[in-house]
mmCIF file of C-alpha atoms in Angstrom:
data_model
loop_
_atom_site.group_PDB
_atom_site.id
_atom_site.type_symbol
_atom_site.label_atom_id
_atom_site.label_comp_id
_atom_site.label_asym_id
_atom_site.label_seq_id
_atom_site.Cartn_x
_atom_site.Cartn_y
_atom_site.Cartn_z
ATOM 1 C CA PRO J 14 0.492 -0.078 -0.384
ATOM 2 C CA MET J 15 0.872 3.803 -0.551
ATOM 3 C CA LYS J 16 2.841 5.293 2.638
ATOM 4 C CA LYS J 17 0.602 7.509 4.148
ATOM 5 C CA ILE J 18 2.580 11.315 4.041
ATOM 6 C CA THR J 19 3.124 12.922 7.268
ATOM 7 C CA GLN J 20 4.016 16.450 8.154
ATOM 8 C CA GLU J 21 7.087 14.842 8.622
ATOM 9 C CA ASP J 22 7.762 14.282 5.096
ATOM 10 C CA ILE J 23 6.264 17.517 4.055
ATOM 11 C CA ALA J 24 8.988 19.434 6.312
ATOM 12 C CA LYS J 25 11.712 17.104 5.704
ATOM 13 C CA LYS J 26 11.408 18.008 1.943
ATOM 14 C CA LEU J 27 11.239 21.907 2.747
ATOM 15 C CA LYS J 28 14.285 21.593 5.302
ATOM 16 C CA ILE J 29 11.897 23.794 7.347
ATOM 17 C CA THR J 30 10.186 22.467 11.061
ATOM 18 C CA ARG J 31 7.392 19.736 11.077
ATOM 19 C CA THR J 32 5.910 22.901 13.482
ATOM 20 C CA THR J 33 5.304 25.597 10.365
ATOM 21 C CA VAL J 34 3.942 22.803 8.383
ATOM 22 C CA ALA J 35 1.250 22.414 10.845
ATOM 23 C CA ARG J 36 0.996 26.172 11.315
ATOM 24 C CA ALA J 37 0.573 26.770 7.434
ATOM 25 C CA LEU J 38 -1.935 23.455 7.128
ATOM 26 C CA ASN J 39 -4.635 24.217 10.178
ATOM 27 C CA GLY J 40 -3.844 27.773 10.481
ATOM 28 C CA ASN J 41 -2.963 28.004 13.590
ATOM 29 C CA GLY J 42 -0.021 30.628 14.267
ATOM 30 C CA TYR J 43 1.624 33.354 11.835
ATOM 31 C CA VAL J 44 3.294 32.061 9.089
ATOM 32 C CA GLU J 45 4.996 34.130 6.214
ATOM 33 C CA GLU J 46 2.240 34.243 2.810
ATOM 34 C CA LYS J 47 4.826 32.463 0.166
ATOM 35 C CA LEU J 48 6.019 29.896 2.350
ATOM 36 C CA LYS J 49 3.101 29.127 3.966
ATOM 37 C CA ASN J 50 1.534 28.307 -0.495
ATOM 38 C CA LEU J 51 4.343 26.997 -0.761
ATOM 39 C CA ILE J 52 3.548 24.227 1.857
ATOM 40 C CA ILE J 53 -0.094 23.718 1.270
ATOM 41 C CA GLN J 54 1.612 23.261 -3.136
ATOM 42 C CA THR J 55 3.565 20.693 -1.483
ATOM 43 C CA ALA J 56 1.839 19.185 0.037
ATOM 44 C CA ASP J 57 -0.925 18.947 -1.954
ATOM 45 C CA GLU J 58 2.215 17.474 -4.691
ATOM 46 C CA MET J 59 2.679 14.953 -2.037
ATOM 47 C CA GLY J 60 -0.666 13.395 -1.855
ATOM 48 C CA TYR J 61 -1.495 14.865 2.130
ATOM 49 C CA ARG J 62 -4.526 14.438 3.372
ATOM 50 C CA THR J 63 -5.213 15.811 6.492
ATOM 51 C CA ASN J 64 -7.380 14.251 9.520
ATOM 52 C CA LEU J 65 -10.885 16.677 8.704
ATOM 53 C CA VAL J 66 -12.275 15.335 11.807
ATOM 54 C CA ALA J 67 -9.466 15.153 13.939
ATOM 55 C CA ARG J 68 -8.915 19.180 13.666
ATOM 56 C CA SER J 69 -11.879 19.994 13.825
ATOM 57 C CA LEU J 70 -12.505 18.103 17.509
ATOM 58 C CA ALA J 71 -8.886 19.967 17.918
ATOM 59 C CA LYS J 72 -10.817 23.844 16.948
ATOM 60 C CA LYS J 73 -12.238 24.485 20.790
ATOM 61 C CA GLY J 74 -16.040 25.396 20.719
ATOM 62 C CA GLY J 75 -16.440 24.579 17.002
ATOM 63 C CA TRP J 76 -16.189 27.305 14.068
ATOM 64 C CA ASN J 77 -18.104 30.719 13.961
ATOM 65 C CA ILE J 78 -19.039 31.844 11.068
ATOM 66 C CA TYR J 79 -20.578 35.298 10.759
ATOM 67 C CA CYS J 80 -22.431 36.097 7.527
ATOM 68 C CA PHE J 81 -24.319 39.962 7.018
ATOM 69 C CA LEU J 82 -26.900 39.759 4.380
ATOM 70 C CA VAL J 83 -28.897 42.909 3.022
ATOM 71 C CA SER J 84 -32.519 42.016 3.393
ATOM 72 C CA TYR J 85 -34.117 44.676 0.698
ATOM 73 C CA ASN J 86 -36.638 42.326 0.681
ATOM 74 C CA TYR J 87 -37.416 39.001 2.862
ATOM 75 C CA GLU J 88 -37.811 36.307 1.005
ATOM 76 C CA PHE J 89 -34.387 37.076 -0.736
ATOM 77 C CA ALA J 90 -32.489 37.405 2.164
ATOM 78 C CA GLN J 91 -34.582 34.009 2.929
ATOM 79 C CA GLN J 92 -32.968 32.077 0.509
ATOM 80 C CA LEU J 93 -29.540 33.723 0.873
ATOM 81 C CA GLU J 94 -30.280 31.918 4.051
ATOM 82 C CA SER J 95 -31.279 28.914 2.715
ATOM 83 C CA GLY J 96 -28.420 28.083 0.687
ATOM 84 C CA LEU J 97 -26.445 28.828 3.567
ATOM 85 C CA ARG J 98 -28.005 26.510 6.223
ATOM 86 C CA ALA J 99 -27.876 23.433 2.824
ATOM 87 C CA ALA J 100 -23.929 24.252 3.174
ATOM 88 C CA GLU J 101 -23.732 24.139 6.635
ATOM 89 C CA ARG J 102 -25.567 21.104 7.295
ATOM 90 C CA GLU J 103 -23.417 19.546 4.417
ATOM 91 C CA PHE J 104 -20.635 20.004 7.149
ATOM 92 C CA GLN J 105 -22.417 19.407 10.224
ATOM 93 C CA HIS J 106 -19.845 16.921 11.509
ATOM 94 C CA PHE J 107 -17.199 19.377 11.604
ATOM 95 C CA GLY J 108 -18.765 21.618 14.162
ATOM 96 C CA PHE J 109 -19.509 24.884 11.645
ATOM 97 C CA VAL J 110 -22.520 27.221 13.504
ATOM 98 C CA LEU J 111 -23.184 29.847 11.122
ATOM 99 C CA HIS J 112 -25.039 33.454 13.001
ATOM 100 C CA VAL J 113 -26.551 35.076 10.279
ATOM 101 C CA VAL J 114 -27.607 38.771 10.362
ATOM 102 C CA ARG J 115 -29.887 41.073 8.262
ATOM 103 C CA HIS J 116 -29.818 45.021 7.642
ATOM 104 C CA HIS J 117 -32.138 46.594 5.891
ATOM 105 C CA PRO J 118 -30.352 48.897 3.280
ATOM 106 C CA ASP J 119 -32.553 52.388 4.942
ATOM 107 C CA ASN J 120 -29.361 51.835 8.630
ATOM 108 C CA PRO J 121 -26.454 50.173 6.628
ATOM 109 C CA GLU J 122 -24.818 52.525 10.017
ATOM 110 C CA ILE J 123 -26.413 49.440 11.768
ATOM 111 C CA GLN J 124 -23.976 46.941 9.139
ATOM 112 C CA VAL J 125 -21.358 48.151 10.889
ATOM 113 C CA GLU J 126 -21.557 48.724 14.737
ATOM 114 C CA ASP J 127 -23.137 44.955 14.456
ATOM 115 C CA LEU J 128 -19.745 44.386 12.380
ATOM 116 C CA ARG J 129 -18.424 46.267 14.867
ATOM 117 C CA LYS J 130 -19.286 44.086 17.920
ATOM 118 C CA VAL J 131 -19.378 41.220 16.251
ATOM 119 C CA LEU J 132 -15.123 41.205 15.881
ATOM 120 C CA LYS J 133 -14.700 42.853 19.271
ATOM 121 C CA MET J 134 -16.241 39.355 20.765
ATOM 122 C CA ASN J 135 -13.115 37.387 18.663
ATOM 123 C CA THR J 136 -14.638 34.272 18.251
ATOM 124 C CA VAL J 137 -15.360 34.738 14.535
ATOM 125 C CA ASP J 138 -13.254 32.114 12.278
ATOM 126 C CA GLY J 139 -15.007 33.336 9.471
ATOM 127 C CA LEU J 140 -16.987 36.203 7.959
ATOM 128 C CA ILE J 141 -19.499 35.766 4.757
ATOM 129 C CA ILE J 142 -20.534 40.281 4.099
ATOM 130 C CA SER J 143 -22.986 41.303 1.521
ATOM 131 C CA PRO J 144 -21.265 45.480 2.446
ATOM 132 C CA MET J 145 -22.906 48.682 2.299
ATOM 133 C CA LEU J 146 -21.133 51.580 3.148
ATOM 134 C CA THR J 147 -17.831 49.518 2.065
ATOM 135 C CA THR J 148 -15.636 52.771 3.811
ATOM 136 C CA GLU J 149 -16.805 52.022 6.849
ATOM 137 C CA VAL J 150 -17.026 48.345 6.865
ATOM 138 C CA ASP J 151 -13.360 48.646 6.219
ATOM 139 C CA ALA J 152 -12.189 50.741 8.268
ATOM 140 C CA VAL J 153 -13.872 48.478 10.738
ATOM 141 C CA ILE J 154 -12.223 45.732 9.542
ATOM 142 C CA GLU J 155 -8.534 46.894 9.901
ATOM 143 C CA CYS J 156 -9.779 48.369 13.159
ATOM 144 C CA CYS J 157 -10.972 45.192 14.457
ATOM 145 C CA ALA J 158 -10.588 41.961 12.227
ATOM 146 C CA GLU J 159 -7.651 38.824 13.730
ATOM 147 C CA LYS J 160 -5.037 39.680 10.778
ATOM 148 C CA ASN J 161 -5.522 36.090 9.586
ATOM 149 C CA LEU J 162 -9.484 36.083 9.603
ATOM 150 C CA PRO J 163 -10.901 34.796 6.028
ATOM 151 C CA ILE J 164 -13.058 37.101 4.927
ATOM 152 C CA SER J 165 -15.572 36.869 2.019
ATOM 153 C CA SER J 166 -18.691 38.738 -0.030
ATOM 154 C CA ILE J 167 -21.897 37.645 -1.497
ATOM 155 C CA ASN J 168 -24.228 39.356 -3.765
ATOM 156 C CA VAL J 169 -22.587 42.102 -2.847
ATOM 157 C CA ARG J 170 -19.197 42.752 -4.032
ATOM 158 C CA PHE J 171 -16.255 43.896 -1.296
ATOM 159 C CA TYR J 172 -13.256 45.802 -2.749
ATOM 160 C CA ASN J 173 -11.382 45.210 0.393
ATOM 161 C CA LYS J 174 -7.705 43.601 0.029
ATOM 162 C CA ARG J 175 -8.616 40.750 2.480
ATOM 163 C CA ASN J 176 -11.905 39.887 0.407
ATOM 164 C CA LEU J 177 -10.997 36.506 -0.967
ATOM 165 C CA PHE J 178 -13.667 35.641 -3.083
ATOM 166 C CA TYR J 179 -16.801 37.106 -4.114
ATOM 167 C CA VAL J 180 -20.402 34.304 -4.925
ATOM 168 C CA GLY J 181 -23.211 36.345 -6.858
ATOM 169 C CA SER J 182 -24.878 37.980 -10.272
ATOM 170 C CA ASN J 183 -22.847 39.881 -12.473
ATOM 171 C CA PRO J 184 -25.700 42.907 -12.050
ATOM 172 C CA MET J 185 -24.514 44.783 -14.839
ATOM 173 C CA GLU J 186 -24.974 41.647 -17.034
ATOM 174 C CA LEU J 187 -28.591 40.980 -15.306
ATOM 175 C CA GLY J 188 -29.664 44.817 -15.642
ATOM 176 C CA ALA J 189 -28.976 44.553 -19.644
ATOM 177 C CA LEU J 190 -30.500 41.416 -19.939
ATOM 178 C CA ALA J 191 -33.645 42.581 -18.294
ATOM 179 C CA ALA J 192 -33.446 45.848 -21.381
ATOM 180 C CA GLU J 193 -33.313 42.930 -24.061
ATOM 181 C CA LEU J 194 -35.441 40.853 -22.624
ATOM 182 C CA LEU J 195 -38.327 44.205 -22.508
ATOM 183 C CA SER J 196 -37.449 45.081 -25.851
ATOM 184 C CA LYS J 197 -38.740 41.797 -27.642
ATOM 185 C CA LEU J 198 -41.697 42.462 -25.062
ATOM 186 C CA ILE J 199 -42.862 45.420 -26.980
ATOM 187 C CA GLY J 200 -41.115 44.732 -30.334
ATOM 188 C CA GLY J 201 -37.845 46.373 -30.519
ATOM 189 C CA LYS J 202 -40.312 50.043 -30.357
ATOM 190 C CA GLY J 203 -42.414 52.727 -27.928
ATOM 191 C CA LYS J 204 -42.439 53.885 -24.527
ATOM 192 C CA ILE J 205 -40.937 52.790 -21.501
ATOM 193 C CA VAL J 206 -40.544 53.925 -17.531
ATOM 194 C CA VAL J 207 -37.579 53.185 -15.927
ATOM 195 C CA PHE J 208 -38.178 52.192 -11.747
ATOM 196 C CA ASN J 209 -34.733 52.821 -9.588
ATOM 197 C CA ALA J 210 -34.942 51.889 -5.912
ATOM 198 C CA PHE J 211 -32.208 51.695 -3.356
ATOM 199 C CA SER J 212 -29.709 53.402 -5.762
ATOM 200 C CA GLN J 213 -27.113 53.233 -3.202
ATOM 201 C CA PHE J 214 -27.368 49.599 -2.348
ATOM 202 C CA GLU J 215 -24.723 48.857 -5.484
ATOM 203 C CA VAL J 216 -25.955 45.082 -6.978
ATOM 204 C CA LEU J 217 -29.277 47.245 -7.578
ATOM 205 C CA TYR J 218 -27.675 51.042 -8.636
ATOM 206 C CA LEU J 219 -25.506 48.460 -11.205
ATOM 207 C CA ARG J 220 -28.741 47.147 -12.389
ATOM 208 C CA PHE J 221 -30.315 49.773 -13.169
ATOM 209 C CA ARG J 222 -27.010 51.034 -15.283
ATOM 210 C CA GLY J 223 -26.867 47.575 -16.722
ATOM 211 C CA PHE J 224 -30.624 47.983 -18.126
ATOM 212 C CA VAL J 225 -30.305 52.103 -19.271
ATOM 213 C CA SER J 226 -27.253 51.309 -21.019
ATOM 214 C CA GLU J 227 -28.536 48.303 -23.458
ATOM 215 C CA ILE J 228 -31.937 50.139 -24.276
ATOM 216 C CA LYS J 229 -30.425 53.282 -25.039
ATOM 217 C CA LYS J 230 -28.624 51.555 -28.150
ATOM 218 C CA ASN J 231 -31.645 51.208 -29.157
ATOM 219 C CA SER J 232 -33.090 54.260 -30.514
ATOM 220 C CA GLN J 233 -37.035 53.291 -31.385
ATOM 221 C CA ILE J 234 -36.823 53.039 -27.574
ATOM 222 C CA GLN J 235 -37.588 56.044 -25.390
ATOM 223 C CA ILE J 236 -37.271 55.734 -21.021
ATOM 224 C CA VAL J 237 -40.857 58.403 -20.875
ATOM 225 C CA GLU J 238 -40.132 58.331 -16.673
ATOM 226 C CA TYR J 239 -37.507 57.331 -14.531
ATOM 227 C CA CYS J 240 -38.669 57.289 -11.444
ATOM 228 C CA TYR J 241 -36.138 57.136 -8.210
ATOM 229 C CA LEU J 242 -37.416 55.170 -4.740
ATOM 230 C CA GLU J 243 -36.081 55.507 -1.948
ATOM 231 C CA ASN J 244 -38.771 52.450 -0.740
ATOM 232 C CA ILE J 245 -40.161 49.820 -2.871
ATOM 233 C CA GLU J 246 -43.671 50.446 -1.317
ATOM 234 C CA ASP J 247 -43.635 53.807 -3.262
ATOM 235 C CA SER J 248 -42.894 51.951 -6.782
ATOM 236 C CA TYR J 249 -46.671 51.396 -6.615
ATOM 237 C CA ASP J 250 -48.276 55.060 -5.884
ATOM 238 C CA SER J 251 -45.325 56.115 -9.186
ATOM 239 C CA ALA J 252 -46.699 53.092 -11.331
ATOM 240 C CA LYS J 253 -50.484 54.353 -10.727
ATOM 241 C CA ALA J 254 -49.271 57.583 -11.653
ATOM 242 C CA ALA J 255 -47.350 57.163 -15.073
ATOM 243 C CA LEU J 256 -49.954 55.123 -15.543
ATOM 244 C CA GLY J 257 -52.332 57.482 -15.541
ATOM 245 C CA LYS J 258 -49.606 60.362 -17.496
ATOM 246 C CA TYR J 259 -49.028 57.871 -19.836
ATOM 247 C CA ASN J 260 -51.822 56.019 -22.719
ATOM 248 C CA ASP J 261 -48.905 54.639 -25.063
ATOM 249 C CA LEU J 262 -47.147 53.431 -22.571
ATOM 250 C CA ASN J 263 -45.588 50.089 -23.589
ATOM 251 C CA GLY J 264 -43.773 48.776 -20.971
ATOM 252 C CA MET J 265 -42.034 48.924 -17.482
ATOM 253 C CA TYR J 266 -38.726 47.868 -15.415
ATOM 254 C CA THR J 267 -37.706 47.837 -12.261
ATOM 255 C CA ASN J 268 -34.225 46.807 -10.699
ATOM 256 C CA THR J 269 -36.161 45.276 -7.791
ATOM 257 C CA GLU J 270 -38.518 43.356 -6.673
ATOM 258 C CA VAL J 271 -42.233 43.526 -9.000
ATOM 259 C CA THR J 272 -44.873 42.659 -7.459
ATOM 260 C CA HIS J 273 -45.836 46.329 -6.682
ATOM 261 C CA LEU J 274 -45.754 46.853 -9.694
ATOM 262 C CA SER J 275 -47.936 44.646 -11.176
ATOM 263 C CA ARG J 276 -50.172 45.265 -8.806
ATOM 264 C CA ALA J 277 -50.544 48.878 -10.368
ATOM 265 C CA LEU J 278 -51.199 47.097 -13.812
ATOM 266 C CA LYS J 279 -53.622 44.788 -12.085
ATOM 267 C CA ASP J 280 -55.651 47.453 -10.514
ATOM 268 C CA SER J 281 -55.329 49.443 -13.428
ATOM 269 C CA GLY J 282 -56.511 47.292 -16.116
ATOM 270 C CA ARG J 283 -53.664 47.206 -17.940
ATOM 271 C CA GLN J 284 -52.446 43.650 -19.120
ATOM 272 C CA ASP J 285 -51.264 45.883 -22.487
ATOM 273 C CA VAL J 286 -48.576 46.932 -20.328
ATOM 274 C CA LYS J 287 -45.501 44.645 -20.639
ATOM 275 C CA LEU J 288 -43.193 44.623 -17.452
ATOM 276 C CA VAL J 289 -39.869 43.081 -16.518
ATOM 277 C CA GLY J 290 -38.663 43.116 -13.025
ATOM 278 C CA ASN J 291 -36.401 40.457 -10.737
ATOM 279 C CA ASP J 292 -36.915 38.013 -7.731
ATOM 280 C CA LEU J 293 -38.953 35.071 -7.739
ATOM 281 C CA ASN J 294 -41.674 33.678 -4.777
ATOM 282 C CA ASP J 295 -44.855 32.337 -4.653
ATOM 283 C CA GLU J 296 -46.066 35.921 -5.308
ATOM 284 C CA ILE J 297 -44.310 36.791 -7.995
ATOM 285 C CA LYS J 298 -44.966 32.902 -9.759
ATOM 286 C CA THR J 299 -49.290 33.325 -9.190
ATOM 287 C CA LEU J 300 -49.196 37.393 -10.795
ATOM 288 C CA ILE J 301 -46.452 35.260 -13.691
ATOM 289 C CA HIS J 302 -48.654 32.645 -13.754
ATOM 290 C CA ASP J 303 -51.733 35.222 -14.480
ATOM 291 C CA SER J 304 -50.442 37.152 -17.107
ATOM 292 C CA PHE J 305 -49.513 40.901 -15.021
ATOM 293 C CA ILE J 306 -45.912 39.994 -14.848
ATOM 294 C CA ASP J 307 -44.460 38.915 -17.738
ATOM 295 C CA ILE J 308 -40.316 37.726 -17.157
ATOM 296 C CA ALA J 309 -38.911 38.144 -13.270
ATOM 297 C CA LEU J 310 -35.071 37.517 -13.672
ATOM 298 C CA HIS J 311 -33.727 36.088 -10.645
ATOM 299 C CA ASP J 312 -29.700 36.190 -10.250
ATOM 300 C CA ARG J 313 -30.485 32.207 -7.524
ATOM 301 C CA PRO J 314 -29.900 33.665 -3.977
ATOM 302 C CA TYR J 315 -29.473 30.336 -2.374
ATOM 303 C CA LEU J 316 -26.741 29.205 -4.996
ATOM 304 C CA GLN J 317 -25.442 32.329 -3.587
ATOM 305 C CA GLY J 318 -26.068 30.847 -0.583
ATOM 306 C CA TYR J 319 -24.918 27.548 -0.550
ATOM 307 C CA LEU J 320 -22.014 27.537 -2.060
ATOM 308 C CA SER J 321 -20.416 31.076 -0.552
ATOM 309 C CA GLY J 322 -21.487 28.513 3.099
ATOM 310 C CA LYS J 323 -19.036 25.174 0.869
ATOM 311 C CA TYR J 324 -16.692 27.474 -0.025
ATOM 312 C CA MET J 325 -15.770 29.321 3.337
ATOM 313 C CA PHE J 326 -15.678 26.239 4.903
ATOM 314 C CA ASN J 327 -13.888 24.397 3.328
ATOM 315 C CA PHE J 328 -11.591 27.251 3.405
ATOM 316 C CA LEU J 329 -11.145 26.812 6.570
ATOM 317 C CA LEU J 330 -11.174 22.964 6.641
ATOM 318 C CA ASN J 331 -9.160 22.596 4.232
ATOM 319 C CA HIS J 332 -7.214 26.143 2.772
ATOM 320 C CA ILE J 333 -8.559 25.538 -0.789
ATOM 321 C CA LEU J 334 -9.777 28.176 -1.913
ATOM 322 C CA PRO J 335 -12.205 28.715 -5.080
ATOM 323 C CA LYS J 336 -10.994 28.018 -8.905
ATOM 324 C CA GLN J 337 -11.280 31.790 -9.065
ATOM 325 C CA GLU J 338 -11.884 35.251 -6.569
ATOM 326 C CA ILE J 339 -15.016 35.843 -8.195
ATOM 327 C CA THR J 340 -17.848 33.117 -9.142
ATOM 328 C CA TYR J 341 -20.705 34.330 -10.712
ATOM 329 C CA VAL J 342 -23.958 32.005 -10.177
ATOM 330 C CA GLY J 343 -25.932 32.943 -13.892
ATOM 331 C CA PHE J 344 -29.899 34.052 -13.446
ATOM 332 C CA ASP J 345 -32.819 32.677 -14.234
ATOM 333 C CA ILE J 346 -35.225 33.173 -16.658
ATOM 334 C CA ALA J 347 -39.109 32.728 -14.859
ATOM 335 C CA THR J 348 -42.102 32.562 -17.219
ATOM 336 C CA LYS J 349 -45.585 31.882 -17.055
ATOM 337 C CA ASN J 350 -43.951 28.301 -18.555
ATOM 338 C CA ASN J 351 -40.989 28.563 -16.605
ATOM 339 C CA LEU J 352 -41.814 28.860 -12.939
ATOM 340 C CA ASN J 353 -39.783 26.864 -10.980
ATOM 341 C CA VAL J 354 -36.197 27.621 -12.107
ATOM 342 C CA ASP J 355 -35.710 28.263 -8.274
ATOM 343 C CA GLU J 356 -35.814 24.781 -7.677
ATOM 344 C CA THR J 357 -33.676 23.184 -9.436
ATOM 345 C CA PHE J 358 -30.369 23.608 -7.285
ATOM 346 C CA LYS J 359 -32.342 22.491 -3.932
ATOM 347 C CA ILE J 360 -32.595 18.954 -5.508
ATOM 348 C CA LEU J 361 -29.185 19.045 -6.428
ATOM 349 C CA THR J 362 -28.027 19.828 -2.895
ATOM 350 C CA ASN J 363 -31.245 17.107 -1.378
ATOM 351 C CA ASN J 364 -32.425 20.352 -0.132
#
């Protein structure tokens, strides 16, 4: 049988101490980054396999992973968390504990304060975050986070140099896709109204930018009004007003959850106006089925959560990062004949 590779074997090959090898492979104690990468690479080449169960048992108190989610929409945040919990269940025998904290875009400063409190507890083994006030979040991490704390971002890109990886959608592409679809729905010409909610929330703002950039390529489509919203609920009144103002309106787009616009169309008797928006839940499925929403774009929050959790857990156990720093999960297009697109990944992960 093939000889089992030990930490001692790796140390002898690299002519360093076994303690240094152990620190690099277990993530305990400081090892210079270049040497650490060499140790991990050598261990992989030699076929070293750590005893994951033993390592997890040696980690007293378990592994505490904190995840800060932005909850502009309850259902979307719930789907993100469901994916994270699915990954947590896969790694439950290794002692991982996931702590999910949700914040609304209206109160980004609360996220900063909660992050400061959590990091000062010194019980955080990994951080997954959708940052809102990125400059302030940066400052808190530099001030309060331990030097080797693994950090990743979900749904919202975090450009901090310590961010190991990002899992989410490409919002500019999602907005451009929405523009392409709405253009086809209205026959490539006509008048539309564009709704932009929570412009301070980067993902939603980039969806809006992607849509506008793409739709403006078609000179036969006219944006007759931009509606800027601080609250999603305001979209109903804004849509009602626009429908009353433009009798010849052909389409509407929103960069966020679409139910309020669909209710405005329904109450105004304007099913002739084509509607494209985002997110997918049971209510949106019903409205699509009843033809009050034409298309809902779904950026796979369950998969975002699942991969974010799995990547973080795998890094803590094996010191293995995803093959690429940015993982775009893609999009689903929900229509009347394609309503259960969000169930695929739950089936794949046995949930």
